Short mmCIF file of C-alpha atoms and ligand atoms in Angstrom, two decimals:
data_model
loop_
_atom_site.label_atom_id
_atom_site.label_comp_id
_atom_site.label_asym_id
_atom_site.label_seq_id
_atom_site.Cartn_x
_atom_site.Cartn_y
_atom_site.Cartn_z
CA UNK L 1 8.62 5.82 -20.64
CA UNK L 2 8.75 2.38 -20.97
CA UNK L 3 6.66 -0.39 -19.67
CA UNK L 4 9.81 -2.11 -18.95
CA UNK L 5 10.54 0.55 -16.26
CA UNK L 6 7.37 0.24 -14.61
CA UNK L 7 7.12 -0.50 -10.90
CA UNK L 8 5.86 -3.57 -10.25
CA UNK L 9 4.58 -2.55 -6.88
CA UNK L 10 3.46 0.67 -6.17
CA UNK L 11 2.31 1.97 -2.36
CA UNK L 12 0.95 5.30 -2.00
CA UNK L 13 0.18 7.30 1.40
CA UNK L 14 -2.48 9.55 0.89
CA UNK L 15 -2.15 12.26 2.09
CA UNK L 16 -3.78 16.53 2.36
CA UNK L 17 -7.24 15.37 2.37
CA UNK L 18 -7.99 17.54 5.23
CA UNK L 19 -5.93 20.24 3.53
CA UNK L 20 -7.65 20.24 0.27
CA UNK L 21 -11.23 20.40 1.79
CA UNK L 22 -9.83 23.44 3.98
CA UNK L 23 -8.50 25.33 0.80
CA UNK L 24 -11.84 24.84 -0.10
CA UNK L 25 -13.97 25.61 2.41
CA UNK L 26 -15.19 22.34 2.93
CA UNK L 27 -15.36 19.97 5.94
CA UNK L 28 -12.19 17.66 6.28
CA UNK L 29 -14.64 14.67 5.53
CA UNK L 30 -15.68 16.22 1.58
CA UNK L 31 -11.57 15.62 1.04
CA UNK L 32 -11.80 12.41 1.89
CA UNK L 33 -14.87 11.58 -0.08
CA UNK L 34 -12.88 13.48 -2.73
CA UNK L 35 -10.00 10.82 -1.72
CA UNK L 36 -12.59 8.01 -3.03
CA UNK L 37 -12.44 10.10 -6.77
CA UNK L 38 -8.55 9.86 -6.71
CA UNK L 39 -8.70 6.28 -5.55
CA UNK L 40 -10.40 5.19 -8.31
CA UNK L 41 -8.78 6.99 -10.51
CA UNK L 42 -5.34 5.48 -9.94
CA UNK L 43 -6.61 1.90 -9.38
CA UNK L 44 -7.92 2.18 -12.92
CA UNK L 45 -4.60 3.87 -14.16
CA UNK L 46 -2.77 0.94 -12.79
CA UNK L 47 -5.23 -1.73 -14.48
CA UNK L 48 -4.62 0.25 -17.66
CA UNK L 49 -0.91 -0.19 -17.84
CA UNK L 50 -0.10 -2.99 -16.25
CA UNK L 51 0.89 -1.96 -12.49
CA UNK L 52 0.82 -5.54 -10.71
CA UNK L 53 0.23 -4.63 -7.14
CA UNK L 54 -1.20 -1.42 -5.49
CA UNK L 55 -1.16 -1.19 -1.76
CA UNK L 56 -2.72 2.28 -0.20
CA UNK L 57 -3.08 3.76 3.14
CA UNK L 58 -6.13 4.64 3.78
CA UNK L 59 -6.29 3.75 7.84
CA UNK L 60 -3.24 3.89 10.46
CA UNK L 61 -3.59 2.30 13.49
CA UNK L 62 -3.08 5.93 14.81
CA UNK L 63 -6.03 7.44 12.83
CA UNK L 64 -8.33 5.56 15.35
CA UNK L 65 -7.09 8.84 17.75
CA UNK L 66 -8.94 10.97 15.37
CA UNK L 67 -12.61 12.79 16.51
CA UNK L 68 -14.97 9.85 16.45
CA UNK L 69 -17.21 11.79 13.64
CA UNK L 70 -14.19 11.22 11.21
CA UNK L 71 -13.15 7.70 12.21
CA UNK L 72 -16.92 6.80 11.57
CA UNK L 73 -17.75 8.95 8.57
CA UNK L 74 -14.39 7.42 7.10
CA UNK L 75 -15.48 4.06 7.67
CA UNK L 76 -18.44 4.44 6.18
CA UNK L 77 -16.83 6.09 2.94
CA UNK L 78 -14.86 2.81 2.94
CA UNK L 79 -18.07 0.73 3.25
CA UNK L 80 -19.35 2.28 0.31
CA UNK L 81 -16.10 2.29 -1.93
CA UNK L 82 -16.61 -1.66 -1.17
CA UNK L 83 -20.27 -2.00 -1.73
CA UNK L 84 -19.86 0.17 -4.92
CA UNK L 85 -16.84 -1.89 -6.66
CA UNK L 86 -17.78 -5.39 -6.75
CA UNK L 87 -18.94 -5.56 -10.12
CA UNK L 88 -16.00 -2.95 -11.45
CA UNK L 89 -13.26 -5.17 -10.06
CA UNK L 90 -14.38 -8.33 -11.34
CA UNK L 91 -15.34 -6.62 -14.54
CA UNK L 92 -11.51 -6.08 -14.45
CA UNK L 93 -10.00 -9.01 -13.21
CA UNK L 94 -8.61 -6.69 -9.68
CA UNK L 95 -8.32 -8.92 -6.40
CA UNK L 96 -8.53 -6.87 -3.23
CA UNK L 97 -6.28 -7.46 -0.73
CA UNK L 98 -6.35 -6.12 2.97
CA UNK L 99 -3.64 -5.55 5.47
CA UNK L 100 -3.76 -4.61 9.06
CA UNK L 101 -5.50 -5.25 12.21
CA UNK L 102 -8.74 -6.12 10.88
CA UNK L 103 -10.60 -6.85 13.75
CA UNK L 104 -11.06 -3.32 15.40
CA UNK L 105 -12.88 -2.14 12.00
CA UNK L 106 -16.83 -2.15 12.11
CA UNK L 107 -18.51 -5.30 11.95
CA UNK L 108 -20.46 -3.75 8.94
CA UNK L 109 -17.00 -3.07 7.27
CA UNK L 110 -14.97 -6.31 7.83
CA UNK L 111 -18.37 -8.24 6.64
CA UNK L 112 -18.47 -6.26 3.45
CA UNK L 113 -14.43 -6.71 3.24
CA UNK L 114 -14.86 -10.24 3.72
CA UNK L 115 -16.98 -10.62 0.61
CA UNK L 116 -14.77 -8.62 -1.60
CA UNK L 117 -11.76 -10.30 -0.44
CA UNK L 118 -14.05 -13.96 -1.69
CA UNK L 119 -15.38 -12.84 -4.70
CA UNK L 120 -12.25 -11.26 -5.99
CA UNK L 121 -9.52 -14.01 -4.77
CA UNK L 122 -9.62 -15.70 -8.19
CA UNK L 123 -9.02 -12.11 -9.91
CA UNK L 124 -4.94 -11.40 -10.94
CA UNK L 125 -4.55 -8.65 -13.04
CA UNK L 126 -4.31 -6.15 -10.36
CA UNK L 127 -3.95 -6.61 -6.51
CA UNK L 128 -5.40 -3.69 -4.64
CA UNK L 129 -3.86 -3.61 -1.12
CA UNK L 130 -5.87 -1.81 1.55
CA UNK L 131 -3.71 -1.00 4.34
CA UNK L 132 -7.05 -0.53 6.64
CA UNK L 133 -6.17 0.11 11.09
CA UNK L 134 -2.01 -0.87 9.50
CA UNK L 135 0.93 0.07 11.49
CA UNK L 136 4.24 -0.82 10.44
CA UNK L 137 5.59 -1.69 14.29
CA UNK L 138 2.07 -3.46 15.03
CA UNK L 139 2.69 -5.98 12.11
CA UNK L 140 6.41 -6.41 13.25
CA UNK L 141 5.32 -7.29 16.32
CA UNK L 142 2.70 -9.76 14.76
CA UNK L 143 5.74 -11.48 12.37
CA UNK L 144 7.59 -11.56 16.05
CA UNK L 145 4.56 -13.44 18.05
CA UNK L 146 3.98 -15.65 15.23
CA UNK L 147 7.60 -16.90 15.44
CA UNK L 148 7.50 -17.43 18.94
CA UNK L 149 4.52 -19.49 18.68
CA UNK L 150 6.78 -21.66 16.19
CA UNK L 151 9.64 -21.84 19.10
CA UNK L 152 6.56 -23.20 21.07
CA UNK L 153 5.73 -25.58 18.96
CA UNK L 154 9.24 -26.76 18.19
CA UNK L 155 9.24 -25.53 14.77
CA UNK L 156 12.05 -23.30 15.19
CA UNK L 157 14.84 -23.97 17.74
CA UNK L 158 17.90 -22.47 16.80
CA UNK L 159 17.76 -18.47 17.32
CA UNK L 160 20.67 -18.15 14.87
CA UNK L 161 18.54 -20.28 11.96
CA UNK L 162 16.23 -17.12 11.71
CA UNK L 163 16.45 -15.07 8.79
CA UNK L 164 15.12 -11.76 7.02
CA UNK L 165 12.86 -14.80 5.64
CA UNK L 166 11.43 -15.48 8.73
CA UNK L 167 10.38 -12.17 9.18
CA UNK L 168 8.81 -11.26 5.99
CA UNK L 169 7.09 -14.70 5.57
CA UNK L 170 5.14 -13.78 8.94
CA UNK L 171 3.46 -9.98 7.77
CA UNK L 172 0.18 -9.52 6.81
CA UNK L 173 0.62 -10.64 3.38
CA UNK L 174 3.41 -12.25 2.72
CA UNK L 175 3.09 -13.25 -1.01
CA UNK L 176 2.95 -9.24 -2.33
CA UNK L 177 6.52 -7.93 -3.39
CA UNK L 178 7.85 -4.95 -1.33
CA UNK L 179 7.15 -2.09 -2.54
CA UNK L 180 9.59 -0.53 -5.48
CA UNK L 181 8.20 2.75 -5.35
CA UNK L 182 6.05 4.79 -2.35
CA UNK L 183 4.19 8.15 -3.31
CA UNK L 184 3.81 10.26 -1.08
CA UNK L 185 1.26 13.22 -1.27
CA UNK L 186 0.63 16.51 -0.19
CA UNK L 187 4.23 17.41 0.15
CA UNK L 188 5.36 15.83 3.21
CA UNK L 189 8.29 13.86 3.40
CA UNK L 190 7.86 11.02 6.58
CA UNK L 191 7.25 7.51 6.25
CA UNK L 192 4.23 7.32 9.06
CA UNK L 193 4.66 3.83 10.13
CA UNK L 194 3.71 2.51 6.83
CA UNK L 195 5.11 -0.72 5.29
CA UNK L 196 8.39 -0.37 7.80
CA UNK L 197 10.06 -3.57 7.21
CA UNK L 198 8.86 -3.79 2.90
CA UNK L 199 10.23 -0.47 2.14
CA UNK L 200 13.62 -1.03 2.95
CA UNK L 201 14.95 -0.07 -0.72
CA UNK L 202 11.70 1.29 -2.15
CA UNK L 203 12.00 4.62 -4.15
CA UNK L 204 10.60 7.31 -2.28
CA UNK L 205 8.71 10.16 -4.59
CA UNK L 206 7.22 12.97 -3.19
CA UNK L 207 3.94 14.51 -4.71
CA UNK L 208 3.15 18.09 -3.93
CA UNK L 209 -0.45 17.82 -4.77
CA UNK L 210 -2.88 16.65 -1.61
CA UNK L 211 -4.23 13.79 -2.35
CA UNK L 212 -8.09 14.32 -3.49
CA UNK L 213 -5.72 16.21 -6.72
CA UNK L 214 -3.78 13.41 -7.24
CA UNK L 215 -4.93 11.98 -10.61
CA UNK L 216 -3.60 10.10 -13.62
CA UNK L 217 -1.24 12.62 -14.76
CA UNK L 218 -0.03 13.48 -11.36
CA UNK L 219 0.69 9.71 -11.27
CA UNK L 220 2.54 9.15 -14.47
CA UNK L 221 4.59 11.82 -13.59
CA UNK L 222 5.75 9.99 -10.39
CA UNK L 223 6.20 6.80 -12.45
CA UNK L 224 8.90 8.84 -14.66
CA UNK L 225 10.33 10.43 -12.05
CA UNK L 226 10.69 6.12 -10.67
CA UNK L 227 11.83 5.12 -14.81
CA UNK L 228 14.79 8.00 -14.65
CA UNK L 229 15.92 6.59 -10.41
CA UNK L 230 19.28 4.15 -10.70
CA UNK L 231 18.02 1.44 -8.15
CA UNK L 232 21.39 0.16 -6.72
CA UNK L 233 20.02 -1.86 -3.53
CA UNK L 234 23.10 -0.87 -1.52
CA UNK L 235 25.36 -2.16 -4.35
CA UNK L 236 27.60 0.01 -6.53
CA UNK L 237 26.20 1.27 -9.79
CA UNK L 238 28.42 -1.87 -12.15
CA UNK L 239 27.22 -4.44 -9.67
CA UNK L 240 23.61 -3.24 -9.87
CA UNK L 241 23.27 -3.51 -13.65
CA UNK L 242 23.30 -7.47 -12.82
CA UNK L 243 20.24 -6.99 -9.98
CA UNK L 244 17.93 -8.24 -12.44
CA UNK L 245 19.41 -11.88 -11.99
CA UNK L 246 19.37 -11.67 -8.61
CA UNK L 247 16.61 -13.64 -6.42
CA UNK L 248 14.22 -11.75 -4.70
CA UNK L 249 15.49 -12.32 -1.44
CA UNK L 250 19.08 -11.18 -2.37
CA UNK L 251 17.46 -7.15 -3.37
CA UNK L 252 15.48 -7.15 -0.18
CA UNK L 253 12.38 -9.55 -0.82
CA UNK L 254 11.57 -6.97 -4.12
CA UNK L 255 11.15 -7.10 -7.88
CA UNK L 256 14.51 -5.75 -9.00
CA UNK L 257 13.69 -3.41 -11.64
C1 FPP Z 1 -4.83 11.45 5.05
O1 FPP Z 1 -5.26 12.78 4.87
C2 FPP Z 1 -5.86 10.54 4.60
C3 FPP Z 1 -6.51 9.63 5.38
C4 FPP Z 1 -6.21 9.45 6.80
C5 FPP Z 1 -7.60 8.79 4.86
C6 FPP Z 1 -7.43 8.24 3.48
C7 FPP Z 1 -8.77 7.90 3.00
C8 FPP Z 1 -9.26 8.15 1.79
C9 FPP Z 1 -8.48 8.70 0.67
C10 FPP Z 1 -10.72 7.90 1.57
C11 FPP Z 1 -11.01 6.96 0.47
C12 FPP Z 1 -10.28 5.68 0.56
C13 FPP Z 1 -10.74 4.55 0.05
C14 FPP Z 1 -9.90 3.35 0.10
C15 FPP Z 1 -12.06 4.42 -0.59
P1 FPP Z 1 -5.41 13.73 6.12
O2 FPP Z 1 -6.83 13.72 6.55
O3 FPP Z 1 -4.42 13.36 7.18
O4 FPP Z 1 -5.01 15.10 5.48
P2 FPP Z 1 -4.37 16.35 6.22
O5 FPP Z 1 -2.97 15.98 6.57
O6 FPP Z 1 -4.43 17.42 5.19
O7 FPP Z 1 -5.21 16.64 7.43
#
């Protein structure tokens, strides 16, 4: 496999870490501090070869309906993974990035993600995406109020002058490239609210490991399993060959490799 055929933007829902503590005999929580392992893992695989942007989902705005032990143990395994990284992602030039509705998370938690996000804005080998309380529908809906706030201030007032644009310069963070491939773990195949409106034409690979297995090699072979898709964006296979020249916002707002 070719660097060439690299994604440039991978997302990954991680998922069976309940599961994998189950099969053995652990509390749900030990599978997700085994999650932290195969975090780390991959965010270092993807600083080794050159994956530009990494978003994961490690906190749906439905997971706050989880018993309160998890939500908080969880939160605190995040609090760590931030406390314990500083040094490693400057060491290796990885911004952190955070999407989602911030303000519900622990004061402790936004504080510490506050400082990571500062210290590591300057970094731009690797953008590390932490989809953290993230729906899908909650951050339409927060693209939608922020262009009604522009009708109200007389920004926008034609209805038919708004675009896909529009839309996509309003989420959480505009500037990231939709996703060309999502990973999904543990065998299931659903999308679960993440990334609705990015994933549009994103490659969708399946992993049947749960996630505190997932590792490098489990990785890699989802990346060749990306390098052997045809990515057509809707177009026939002749037509596609040429997506490379297109603009971003022609192949749905995405790198089109
Ligand atoms: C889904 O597995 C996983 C989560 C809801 C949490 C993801 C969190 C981590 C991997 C912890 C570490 C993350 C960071 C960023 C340090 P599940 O509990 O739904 O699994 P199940 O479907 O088997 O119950």
């Amino acid at each position: 496999m070719n660097q060439h055929n690299f994604p440039r933007h991978v997302a990954i829902i991680m998922d069976g870490n309940g599961r994998w503590a189950i099969s053995q005999g652990k509390q749900r929580i030990e599978g997700h501090a085994q999650g932290a392992h195969s975090v780390r893992q991959v965010v270092e695989t993807c600083r080794k070869i050159g994956i530009r942007y990494l978003t994961l989902y490690a906190f749906s705005t439905e997971n706050w309906e989880r018993p309160p032990a998890e939500v908080e143990a969880l939160m605190g395994l995040f609090l760590k993974y931030l406390e314990s990284e500083q040094e490693n992602f400057l060491k290796n030039d990885i911004r952190l990035r955070a999407v989602g509705d911030l303000s519900r998370l622990p004061e402790a938690v936004q504080l510490s993600l506050k400082g990571m996000l500062d210290a590591t804005a300057h970094c731009s080998s690797l953008d590390l995406c932490l989809a953290l309380s993230y729906g899908g529908r909650s951050e339409i809906v927060h693209a939608a109020k922020q262009i009604v706030r522009d009708v109200q201030k007389g920004l926008i007032q034609d209805p038919d002058s708004i675009s896909e644009n529009d839309i996509a310069s309003r989420l959480y963070a505009p500037d990231i490239p939709d996703p060309d491939l999502l990973i999904r773990t543990s065998n299931e195949v659903r999308v679960s609210n993440f990334l609705l409106w990015q994933i549009a034409y994103s490659e969708i690979v399946i992993s049947e490991k749960f996630w505190p297995e997932f590792d490098e090699s489990e990785f890699m072979k989802c990346l060749e399993v990306y390098a052997g898709r045809d990515r057509r964006f809707g177009r026939t296979q002749n037509t596609s060959e040429s997506s490379r020249e297109l603009s971003s916002d022609e192949v749905g707002h995405s790198s089109a490799s």
